[in-house]
mmCIF file of the C-alpha atoms, coordinates in Angstrom:
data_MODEL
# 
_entry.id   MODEL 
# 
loop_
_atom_site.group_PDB 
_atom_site.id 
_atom_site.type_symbol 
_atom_site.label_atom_id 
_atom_site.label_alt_id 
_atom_site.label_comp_id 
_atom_site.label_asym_id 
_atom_site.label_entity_id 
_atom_site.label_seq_id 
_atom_site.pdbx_PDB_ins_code 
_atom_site.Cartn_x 
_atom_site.Cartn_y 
_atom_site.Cartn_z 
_atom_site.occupancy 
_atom_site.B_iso_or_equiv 
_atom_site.pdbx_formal_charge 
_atom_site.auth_seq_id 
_atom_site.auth_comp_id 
_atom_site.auth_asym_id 
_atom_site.auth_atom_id 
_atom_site.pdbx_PDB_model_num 
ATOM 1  C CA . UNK A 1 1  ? 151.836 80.216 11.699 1.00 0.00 ? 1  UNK A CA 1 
ATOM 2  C CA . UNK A 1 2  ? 155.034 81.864 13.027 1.00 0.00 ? 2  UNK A CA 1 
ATOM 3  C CA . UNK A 1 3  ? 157.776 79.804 11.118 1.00 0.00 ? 3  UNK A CA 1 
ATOM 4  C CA . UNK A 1 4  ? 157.768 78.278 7.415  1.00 0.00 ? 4  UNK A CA 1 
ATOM 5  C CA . UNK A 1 5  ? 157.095 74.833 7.156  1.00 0.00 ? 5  UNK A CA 1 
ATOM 6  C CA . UNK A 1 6  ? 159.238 73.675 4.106  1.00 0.00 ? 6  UNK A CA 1 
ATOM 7  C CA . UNK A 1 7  ? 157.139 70.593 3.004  1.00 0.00 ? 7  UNK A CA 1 
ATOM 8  C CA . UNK A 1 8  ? 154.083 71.613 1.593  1.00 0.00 ? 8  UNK A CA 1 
ATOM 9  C CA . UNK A 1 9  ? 152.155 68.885 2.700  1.00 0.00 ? 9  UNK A CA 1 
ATOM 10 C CA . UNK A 1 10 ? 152.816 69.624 6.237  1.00 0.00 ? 10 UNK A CA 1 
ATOM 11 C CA . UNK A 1 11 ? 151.938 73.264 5.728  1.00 0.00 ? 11 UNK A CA 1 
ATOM 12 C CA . UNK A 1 12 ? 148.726 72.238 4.503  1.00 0.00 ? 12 UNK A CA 1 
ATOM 13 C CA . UNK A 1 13 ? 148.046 70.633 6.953  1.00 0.00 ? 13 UNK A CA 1 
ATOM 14 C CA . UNK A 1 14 ? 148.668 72.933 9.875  1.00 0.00 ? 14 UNK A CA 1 
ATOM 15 C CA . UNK A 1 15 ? 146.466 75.356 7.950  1.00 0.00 ? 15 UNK A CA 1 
ATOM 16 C CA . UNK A 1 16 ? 143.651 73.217 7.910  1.00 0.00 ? 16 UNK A CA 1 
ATOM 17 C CA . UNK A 1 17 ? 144.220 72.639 11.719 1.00 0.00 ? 17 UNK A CA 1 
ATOM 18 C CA . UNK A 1 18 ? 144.334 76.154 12.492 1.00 0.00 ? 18 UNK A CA 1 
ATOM 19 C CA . UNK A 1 19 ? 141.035 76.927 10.246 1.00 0.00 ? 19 UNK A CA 1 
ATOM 20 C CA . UNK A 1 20 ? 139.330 74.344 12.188 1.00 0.00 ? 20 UNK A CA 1 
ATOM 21 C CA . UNK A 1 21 ? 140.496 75.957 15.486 1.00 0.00 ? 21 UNK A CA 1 
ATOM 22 C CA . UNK A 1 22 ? 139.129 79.583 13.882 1.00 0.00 ? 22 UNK A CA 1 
ATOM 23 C CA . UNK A 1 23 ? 135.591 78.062 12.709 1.00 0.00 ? 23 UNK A CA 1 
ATOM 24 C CA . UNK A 1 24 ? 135.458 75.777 16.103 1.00 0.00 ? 24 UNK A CA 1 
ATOM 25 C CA . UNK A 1 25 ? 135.725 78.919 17.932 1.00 0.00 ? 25 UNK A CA 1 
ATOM 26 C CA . UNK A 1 26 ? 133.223 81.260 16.160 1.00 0.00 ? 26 UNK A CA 1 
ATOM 27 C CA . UNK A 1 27 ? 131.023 78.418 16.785 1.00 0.00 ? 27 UNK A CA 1 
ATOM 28 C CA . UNK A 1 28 ? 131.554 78.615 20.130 1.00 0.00 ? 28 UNK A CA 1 
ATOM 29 C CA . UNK A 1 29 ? 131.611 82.546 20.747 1.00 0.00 ? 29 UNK A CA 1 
ATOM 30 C CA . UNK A 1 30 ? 128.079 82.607 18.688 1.00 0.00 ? 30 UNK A CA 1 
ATOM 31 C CA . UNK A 1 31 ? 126.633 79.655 21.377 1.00 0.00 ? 31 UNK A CA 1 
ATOM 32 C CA . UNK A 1 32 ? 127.781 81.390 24.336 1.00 0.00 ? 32 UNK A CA 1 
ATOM 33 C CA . UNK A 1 33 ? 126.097 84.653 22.587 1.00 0.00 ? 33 UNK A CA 1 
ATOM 34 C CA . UNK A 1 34 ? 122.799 82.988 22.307 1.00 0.00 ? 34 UNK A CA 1 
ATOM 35 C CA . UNK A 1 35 ? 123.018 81.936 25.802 1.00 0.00 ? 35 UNK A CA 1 
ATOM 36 C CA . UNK A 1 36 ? 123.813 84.722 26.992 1.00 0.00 ? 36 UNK A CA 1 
ATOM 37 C CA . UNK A 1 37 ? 120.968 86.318 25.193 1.00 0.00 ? 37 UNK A CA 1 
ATOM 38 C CA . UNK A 1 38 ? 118.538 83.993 26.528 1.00 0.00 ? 38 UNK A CA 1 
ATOM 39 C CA . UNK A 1 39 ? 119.137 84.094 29.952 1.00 0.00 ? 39 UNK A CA 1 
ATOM 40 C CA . UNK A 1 40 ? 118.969 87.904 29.955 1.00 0.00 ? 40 UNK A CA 1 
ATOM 41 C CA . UNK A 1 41 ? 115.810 88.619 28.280 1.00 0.00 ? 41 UNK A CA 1 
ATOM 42 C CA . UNK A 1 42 ? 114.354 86.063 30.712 1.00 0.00 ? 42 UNK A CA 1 
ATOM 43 C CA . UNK A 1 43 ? 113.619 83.035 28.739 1.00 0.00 ? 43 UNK A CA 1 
ATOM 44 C CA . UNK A 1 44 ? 115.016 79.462 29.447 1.00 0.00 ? 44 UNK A CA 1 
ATOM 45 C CA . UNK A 1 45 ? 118.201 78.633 29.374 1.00 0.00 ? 45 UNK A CA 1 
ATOM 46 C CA . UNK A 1 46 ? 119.733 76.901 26.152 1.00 0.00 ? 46 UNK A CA 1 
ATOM 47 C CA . UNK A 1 47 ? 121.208 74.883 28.431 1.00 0.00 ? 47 UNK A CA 1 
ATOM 48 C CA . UNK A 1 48 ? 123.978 76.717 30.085 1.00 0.00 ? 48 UNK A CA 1 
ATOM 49 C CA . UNK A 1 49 ? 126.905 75.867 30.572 1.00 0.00 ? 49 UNK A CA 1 
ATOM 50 C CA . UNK A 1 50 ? 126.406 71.949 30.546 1.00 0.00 ? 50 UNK A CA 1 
ATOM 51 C CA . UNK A 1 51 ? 124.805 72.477 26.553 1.00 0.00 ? 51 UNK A CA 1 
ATOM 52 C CA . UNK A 1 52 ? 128.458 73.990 26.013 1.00 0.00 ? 52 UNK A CA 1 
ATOM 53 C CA . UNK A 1 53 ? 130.005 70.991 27.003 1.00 0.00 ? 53 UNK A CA 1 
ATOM 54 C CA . UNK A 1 54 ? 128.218 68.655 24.958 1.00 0.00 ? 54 UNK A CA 1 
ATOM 55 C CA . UNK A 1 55 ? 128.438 71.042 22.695 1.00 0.00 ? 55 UNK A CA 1 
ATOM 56 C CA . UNK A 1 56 ? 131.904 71.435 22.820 1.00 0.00 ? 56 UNK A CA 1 
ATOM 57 C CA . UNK A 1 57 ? 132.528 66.860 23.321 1.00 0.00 ? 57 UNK A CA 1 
ATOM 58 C CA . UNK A 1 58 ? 130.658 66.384 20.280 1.00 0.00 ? 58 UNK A CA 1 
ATOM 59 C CA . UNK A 1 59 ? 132.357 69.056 18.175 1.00 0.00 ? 59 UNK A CA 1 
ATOM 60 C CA . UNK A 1 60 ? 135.943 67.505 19.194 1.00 0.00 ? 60 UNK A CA 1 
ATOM 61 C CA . UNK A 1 61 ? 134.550 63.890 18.621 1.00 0.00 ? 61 UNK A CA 1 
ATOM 62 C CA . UNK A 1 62 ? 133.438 65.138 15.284 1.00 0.00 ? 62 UNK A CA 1 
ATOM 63 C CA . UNK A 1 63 ? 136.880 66.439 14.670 1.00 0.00 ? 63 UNK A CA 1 
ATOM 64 C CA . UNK A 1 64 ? 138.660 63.013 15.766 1.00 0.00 ? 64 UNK A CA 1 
ATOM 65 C CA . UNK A 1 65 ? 136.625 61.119 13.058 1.00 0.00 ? 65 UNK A CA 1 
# 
């Protein structure tokens, strides 16, 4: 976070936003990994990139809850 937030609560929260936004995107970086992996030792898709984006709508419905 780039400036202070003076009340706590609201720093708090940002900082649970922004390790959401962290863990969301190892998530997605190991996914696209596996795919990757998949496709290039010849085996059958994970489901490309389609699976991501379900992937990826269900993660940010999750997050919405």
């Amino acid at each position: 976070m780039s400036e202070k937030i003076v009340n706590d609560g609201l720093e708090k929260s940002y900082s649970k936003h922004d390790e959401i936004i962290r863990s969301r995107y190892e998530e997605i970086w190991a996914a696209c990994e596996e795919i990757f992996r998949s496709e290039m030792s010849g085996l059958e898709s994970t489901g490309g990139i389609m699976g991501i984006k379900a992937w990826l709508e269900k993660g940010l419905q999750q997050d919405k809850e």
